Coordinates of C-alpha atoms in Angstrom, one line a residue:
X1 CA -10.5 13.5 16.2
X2 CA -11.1 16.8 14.7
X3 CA -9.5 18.8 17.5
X4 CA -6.6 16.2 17.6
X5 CA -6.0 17.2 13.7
X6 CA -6.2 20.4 14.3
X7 CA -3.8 20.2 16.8
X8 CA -1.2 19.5 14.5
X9 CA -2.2 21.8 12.1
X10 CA -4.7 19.8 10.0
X11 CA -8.0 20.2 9.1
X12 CA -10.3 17.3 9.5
X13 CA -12.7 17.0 5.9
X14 CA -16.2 17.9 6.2
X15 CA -18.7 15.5 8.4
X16 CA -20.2 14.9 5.4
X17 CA -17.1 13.0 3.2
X18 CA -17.4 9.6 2.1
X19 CA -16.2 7.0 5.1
X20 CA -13.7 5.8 2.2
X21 CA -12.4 9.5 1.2
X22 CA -12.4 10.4 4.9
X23 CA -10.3 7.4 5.6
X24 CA -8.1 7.8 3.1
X25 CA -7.5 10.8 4.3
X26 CA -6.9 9.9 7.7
X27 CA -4.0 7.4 6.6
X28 CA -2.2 10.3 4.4
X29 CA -2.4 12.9 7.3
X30 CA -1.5 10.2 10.3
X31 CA 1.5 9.1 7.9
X32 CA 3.0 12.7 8.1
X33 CA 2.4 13.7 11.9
X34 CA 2.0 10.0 14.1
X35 CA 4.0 7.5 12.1
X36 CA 7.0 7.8 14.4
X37 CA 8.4 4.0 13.6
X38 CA 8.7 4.9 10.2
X39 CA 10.7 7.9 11.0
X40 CA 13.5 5.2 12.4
X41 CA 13.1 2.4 10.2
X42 CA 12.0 -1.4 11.4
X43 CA 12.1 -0.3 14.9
X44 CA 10.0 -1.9 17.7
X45 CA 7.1 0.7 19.4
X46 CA 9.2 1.2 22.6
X47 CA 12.3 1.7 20.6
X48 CA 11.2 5.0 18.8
X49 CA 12.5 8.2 20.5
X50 CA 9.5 10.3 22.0
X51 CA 9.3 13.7 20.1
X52 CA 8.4 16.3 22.3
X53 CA 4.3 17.8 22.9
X54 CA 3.0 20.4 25.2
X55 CA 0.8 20.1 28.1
X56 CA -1.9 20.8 26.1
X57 CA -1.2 18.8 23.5
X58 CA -0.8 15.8 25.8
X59 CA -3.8 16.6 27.9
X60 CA -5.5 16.3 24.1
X61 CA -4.4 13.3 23.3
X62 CA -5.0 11.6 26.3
X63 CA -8.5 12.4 25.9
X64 CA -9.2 11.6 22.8
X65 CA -7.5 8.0 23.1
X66 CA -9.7 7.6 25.7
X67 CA -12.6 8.6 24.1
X68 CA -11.8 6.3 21.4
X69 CA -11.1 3.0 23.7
X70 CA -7.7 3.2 23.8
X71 CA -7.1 3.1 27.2
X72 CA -9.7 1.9 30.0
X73 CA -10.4 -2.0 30.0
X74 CA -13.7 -3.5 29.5
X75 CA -15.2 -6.8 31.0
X76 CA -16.2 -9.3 28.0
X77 CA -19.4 -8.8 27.2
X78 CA -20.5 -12.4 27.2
X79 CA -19.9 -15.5 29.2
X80 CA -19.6 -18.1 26.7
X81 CA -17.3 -18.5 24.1
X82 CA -15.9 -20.8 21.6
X83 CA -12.6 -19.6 21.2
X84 CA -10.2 -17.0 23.5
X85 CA -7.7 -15.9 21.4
X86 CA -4.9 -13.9 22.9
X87 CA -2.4 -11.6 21.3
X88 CA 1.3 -11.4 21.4
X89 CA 3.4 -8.7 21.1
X90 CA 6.8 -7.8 23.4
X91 CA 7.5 -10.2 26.3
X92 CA 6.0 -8.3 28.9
X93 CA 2.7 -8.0 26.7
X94 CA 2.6 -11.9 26.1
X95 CA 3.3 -12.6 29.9
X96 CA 0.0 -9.6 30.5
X97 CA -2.1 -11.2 28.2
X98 CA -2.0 -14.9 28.8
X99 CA -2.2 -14.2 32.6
X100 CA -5.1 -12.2 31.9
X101 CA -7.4 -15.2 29.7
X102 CA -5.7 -17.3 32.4
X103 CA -7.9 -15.3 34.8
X104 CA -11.2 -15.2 32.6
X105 CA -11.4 -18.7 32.4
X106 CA -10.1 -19.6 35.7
X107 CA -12.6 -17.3 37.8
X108 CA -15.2 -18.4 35.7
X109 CA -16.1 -14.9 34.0
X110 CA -15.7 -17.0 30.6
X111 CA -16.1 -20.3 29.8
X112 CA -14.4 -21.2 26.5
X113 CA -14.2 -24.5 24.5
X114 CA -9.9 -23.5 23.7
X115 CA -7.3 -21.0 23.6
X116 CA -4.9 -20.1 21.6
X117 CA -1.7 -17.7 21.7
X118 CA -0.8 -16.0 18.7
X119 CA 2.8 -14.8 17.8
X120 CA 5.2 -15.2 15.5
X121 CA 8.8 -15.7 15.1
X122 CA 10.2 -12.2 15.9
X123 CA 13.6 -12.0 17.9
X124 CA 12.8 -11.1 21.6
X125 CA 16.0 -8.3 22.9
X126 CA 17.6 -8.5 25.9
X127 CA 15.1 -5.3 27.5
X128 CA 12.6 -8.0 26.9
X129 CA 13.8 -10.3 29.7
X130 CA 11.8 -9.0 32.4
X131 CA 11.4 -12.6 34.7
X132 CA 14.2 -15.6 35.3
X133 CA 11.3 -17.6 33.2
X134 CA 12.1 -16.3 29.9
X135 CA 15.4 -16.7 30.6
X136 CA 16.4 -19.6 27.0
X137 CA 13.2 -18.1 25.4
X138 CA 14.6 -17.1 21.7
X139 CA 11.3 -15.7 20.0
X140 CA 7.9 -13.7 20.9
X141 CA 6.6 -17.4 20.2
X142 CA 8.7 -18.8 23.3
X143 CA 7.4 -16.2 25.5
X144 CA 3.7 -16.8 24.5
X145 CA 4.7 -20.6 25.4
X146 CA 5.5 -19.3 29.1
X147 CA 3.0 -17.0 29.5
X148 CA 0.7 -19.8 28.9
X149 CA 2.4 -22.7 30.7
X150 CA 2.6 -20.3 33.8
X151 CA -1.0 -19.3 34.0
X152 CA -3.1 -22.0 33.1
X153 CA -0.5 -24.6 34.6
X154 CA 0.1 -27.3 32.0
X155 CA 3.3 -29.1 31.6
X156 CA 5.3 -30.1 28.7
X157 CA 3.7 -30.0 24.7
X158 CA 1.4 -32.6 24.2
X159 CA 1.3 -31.5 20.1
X160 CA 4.8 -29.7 18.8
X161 CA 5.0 -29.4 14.8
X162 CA 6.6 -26.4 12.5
X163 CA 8.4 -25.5 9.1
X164 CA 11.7 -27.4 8.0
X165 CA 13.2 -24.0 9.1
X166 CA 12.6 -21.6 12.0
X167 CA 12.9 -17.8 12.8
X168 CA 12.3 -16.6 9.5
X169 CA 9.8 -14.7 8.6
X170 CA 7.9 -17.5 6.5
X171 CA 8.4 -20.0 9.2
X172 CA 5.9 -21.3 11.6
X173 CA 5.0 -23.5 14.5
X174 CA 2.2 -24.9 16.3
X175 CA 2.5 -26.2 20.3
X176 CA -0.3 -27.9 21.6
X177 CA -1.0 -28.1 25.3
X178 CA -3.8 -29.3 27.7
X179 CA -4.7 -27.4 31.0
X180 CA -5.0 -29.5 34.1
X181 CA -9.2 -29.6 33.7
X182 CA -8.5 -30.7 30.1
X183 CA -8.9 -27.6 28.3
X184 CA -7.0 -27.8 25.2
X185 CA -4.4 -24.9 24.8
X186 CA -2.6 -23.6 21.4
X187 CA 0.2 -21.6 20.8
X188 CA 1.2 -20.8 17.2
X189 CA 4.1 -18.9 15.8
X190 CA 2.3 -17.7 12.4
X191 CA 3.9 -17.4 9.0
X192 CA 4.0 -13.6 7.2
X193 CA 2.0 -13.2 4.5
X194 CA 4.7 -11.6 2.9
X195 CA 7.8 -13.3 4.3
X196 CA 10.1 -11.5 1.9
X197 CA 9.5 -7.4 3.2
X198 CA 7.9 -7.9 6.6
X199 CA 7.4 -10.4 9.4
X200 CA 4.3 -11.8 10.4
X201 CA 1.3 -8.9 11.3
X202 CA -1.6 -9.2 13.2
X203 CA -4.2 -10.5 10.2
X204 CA -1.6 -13.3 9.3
X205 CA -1.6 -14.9 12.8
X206 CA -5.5 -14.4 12.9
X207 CA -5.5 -16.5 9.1
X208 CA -2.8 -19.0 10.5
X209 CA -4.9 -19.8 13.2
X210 CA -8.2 -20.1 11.6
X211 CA -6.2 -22.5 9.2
X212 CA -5.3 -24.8 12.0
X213 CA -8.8 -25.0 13.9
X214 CA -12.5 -26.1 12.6
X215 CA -14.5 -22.8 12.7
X216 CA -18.3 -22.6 12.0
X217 CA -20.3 -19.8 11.1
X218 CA -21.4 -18.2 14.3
X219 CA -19.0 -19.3 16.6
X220 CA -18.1 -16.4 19.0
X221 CA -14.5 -15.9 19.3
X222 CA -12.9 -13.4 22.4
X223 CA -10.0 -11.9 21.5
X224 CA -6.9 -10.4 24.6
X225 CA -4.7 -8.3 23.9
X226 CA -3.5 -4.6 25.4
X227 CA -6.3 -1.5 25.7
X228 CA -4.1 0.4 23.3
X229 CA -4.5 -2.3 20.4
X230 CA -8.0 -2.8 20.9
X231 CA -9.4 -0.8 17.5
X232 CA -6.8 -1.7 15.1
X233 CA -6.8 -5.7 16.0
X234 CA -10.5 -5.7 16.6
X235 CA -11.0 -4.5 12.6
X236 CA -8.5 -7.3 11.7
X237 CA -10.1 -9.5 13.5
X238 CA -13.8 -8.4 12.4
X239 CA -12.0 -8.9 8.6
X240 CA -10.0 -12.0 8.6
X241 CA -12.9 -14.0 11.0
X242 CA -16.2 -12.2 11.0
X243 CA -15.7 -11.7 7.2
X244 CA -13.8 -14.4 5.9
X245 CA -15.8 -17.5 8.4
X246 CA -18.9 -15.5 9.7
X247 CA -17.5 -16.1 13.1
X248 CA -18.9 -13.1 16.0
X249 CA -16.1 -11.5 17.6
X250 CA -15.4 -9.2 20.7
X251 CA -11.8 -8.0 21.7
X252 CA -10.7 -6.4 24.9
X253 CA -7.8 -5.2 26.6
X254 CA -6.6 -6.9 29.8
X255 CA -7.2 -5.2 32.9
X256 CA -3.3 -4.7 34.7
X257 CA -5.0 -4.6 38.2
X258 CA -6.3 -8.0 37.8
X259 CA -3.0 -9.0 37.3
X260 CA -0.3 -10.7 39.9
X261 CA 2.8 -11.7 39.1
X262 CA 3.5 -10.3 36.1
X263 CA 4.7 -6.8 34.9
X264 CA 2.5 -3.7 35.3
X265 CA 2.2 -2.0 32.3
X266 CA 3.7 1.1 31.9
X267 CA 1.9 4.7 30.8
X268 CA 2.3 5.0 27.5
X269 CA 3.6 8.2 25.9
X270 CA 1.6 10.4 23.7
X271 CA 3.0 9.3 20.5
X272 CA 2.6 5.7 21.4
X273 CA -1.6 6.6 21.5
X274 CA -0.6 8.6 18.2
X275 CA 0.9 5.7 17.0
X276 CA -1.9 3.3 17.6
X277 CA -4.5 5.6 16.2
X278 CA -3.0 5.7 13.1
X279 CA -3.0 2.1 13.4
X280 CA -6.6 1.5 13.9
X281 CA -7.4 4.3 10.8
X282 CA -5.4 1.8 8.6
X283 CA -7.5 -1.5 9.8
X284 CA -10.4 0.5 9.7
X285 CA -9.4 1.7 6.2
X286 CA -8.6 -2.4 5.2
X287 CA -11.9 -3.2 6.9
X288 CA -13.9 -0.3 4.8
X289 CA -12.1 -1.5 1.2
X290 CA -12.9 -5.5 2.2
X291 CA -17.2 -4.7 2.7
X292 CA -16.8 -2.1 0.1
X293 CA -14.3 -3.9 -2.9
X294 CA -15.7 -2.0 -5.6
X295 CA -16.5 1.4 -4.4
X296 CA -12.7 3.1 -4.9
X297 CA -13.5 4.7 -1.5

């Protein structure tokens, strides 16, 4: 991290500065030089223009993402768990990481008492439509729903519930489903937390979903979702479930040469690893201020 500052001109604080100052810091500095959404407005990831970098300056980032799990897979640590939770994001991604759980459970690397698929009610675009399957599918929700349906073969809802009024950004929906071997499935579209600036993020499908299911204290939750996500959503999910229902959770990235079927995922430009590790520096941050409320950093 400090050579990746210094890169673009900064100066990391000393080794020695409060986690709450450093992060702080982190957030101010990463705002300026990797916030490259912001720079367009409410613009998806892989909508933002790549600015230019160097070799070197690739070959830097590269290897600090790594460093910092951003990038190679890993195996779930355990074999047993109560809940698999798995991500959604753009249609691709939700079509990656359902067939991905889909695998976990079915080769019998995890055994899990449910899953769920978390999204929300975001508009897919037409770049999105990547297999004759999603072709009707309206929101990220829909797409969760076929990523699911297609990899752990169930058939119609069994459960289908939601708001008065949908695709808004304080509506929501929950689809239940039941895999062949009677594992019961869950997708949800979640509710934003503040439906009148923003959609739904990544802590209000986590809350959404912990509203809808019985959790006990203990109960190990696995979470799927990309290798570039992995820190920021793993600190969300540490806060909104480890924090907020003493639940134990792990989060990995799914591993695209698992996969069959489905869309391999495509090498993501430098400021897409800038963008996510300005991402994880703010959960971190959020994480930080929620074990430490009255410190001020």
């Amino acid at each position: 991290m400090r050579d990746l500052v210094a890169a673009f001109d900064g100066t990391l604080p000393a080794p020695d500065t409060a986690t709450g100052v450093l992060l702080s810091w982190l957030d101010r500095f990463s705002a300026e030089h990797w916030d490259f959404r912001r720079r367009y407005g409410q613009v998806e990831r892989d909508e933002v223009p790549p600015p230019r970098c160097t070799a070197p300056t690739t070959d830097l980032i590269h290897a600090t993402v790594t460093a910092l799990g951003l990038v190679q897979p890993v195996r779930p640590a355990a074999r047993r768990y109560h809940h698999l939770l798995v991500l959604g994001g753009l249609a691709p991604a939700c079509l990656q990481r359902t067939g991905y759980a889909a695998q976990l459970v079915r080769t019998g690397v995890v055994e899990v008492g449910e899953v769920a698929a978390l999204g929300s009610f975001r508009p897919l675009r037409p770049t999105e439509f990547v297999r004759s399957d999603l072709d009707g599918c309206g929101y990220e929700v829909d797409a969760m729903s076929v990523g699911i349906r297609a990899g752990f073969g169930c058939d119609e809802p069994v459960e289908s519930r939601s708001s008065a009024e949908v695709g808004t950004p304080g509506s929501w929906a929950v689809r239940g489903y039941r895999a062949p071997d009677g594992l019961p499935l869950r997708v949800l579209a979640a509710p934003s937390g503040e439906p009148a600036s923003r959609r739904a993020n990544t802590a209000d499908t986590y809350h959404f979903w912990a509203r809808q299911v019985r959790l006990n204290p203990g109960d190990r939750v696995l979470v799927v979702t990309s290798p570039s996500y992995v820190p920021f959503q793993h600190c969300d999910a540490v806060r909104m479930l480890r924090l907020g229902y003493g639940c134990a959770v792990e989060t990995v990235g799914f591993d695209t040469a698992q996969l069959t079927g489905v869309p391999p995922m495509p090498t993501l430009a430098p400021d897409r690893y800038l963008q996510e590790v300005r991402s994880a520096i703010r959960s971190m941050d959020s994480l930080y201020r929620a074990l430490t409320p009255t410190t001020g950093g």
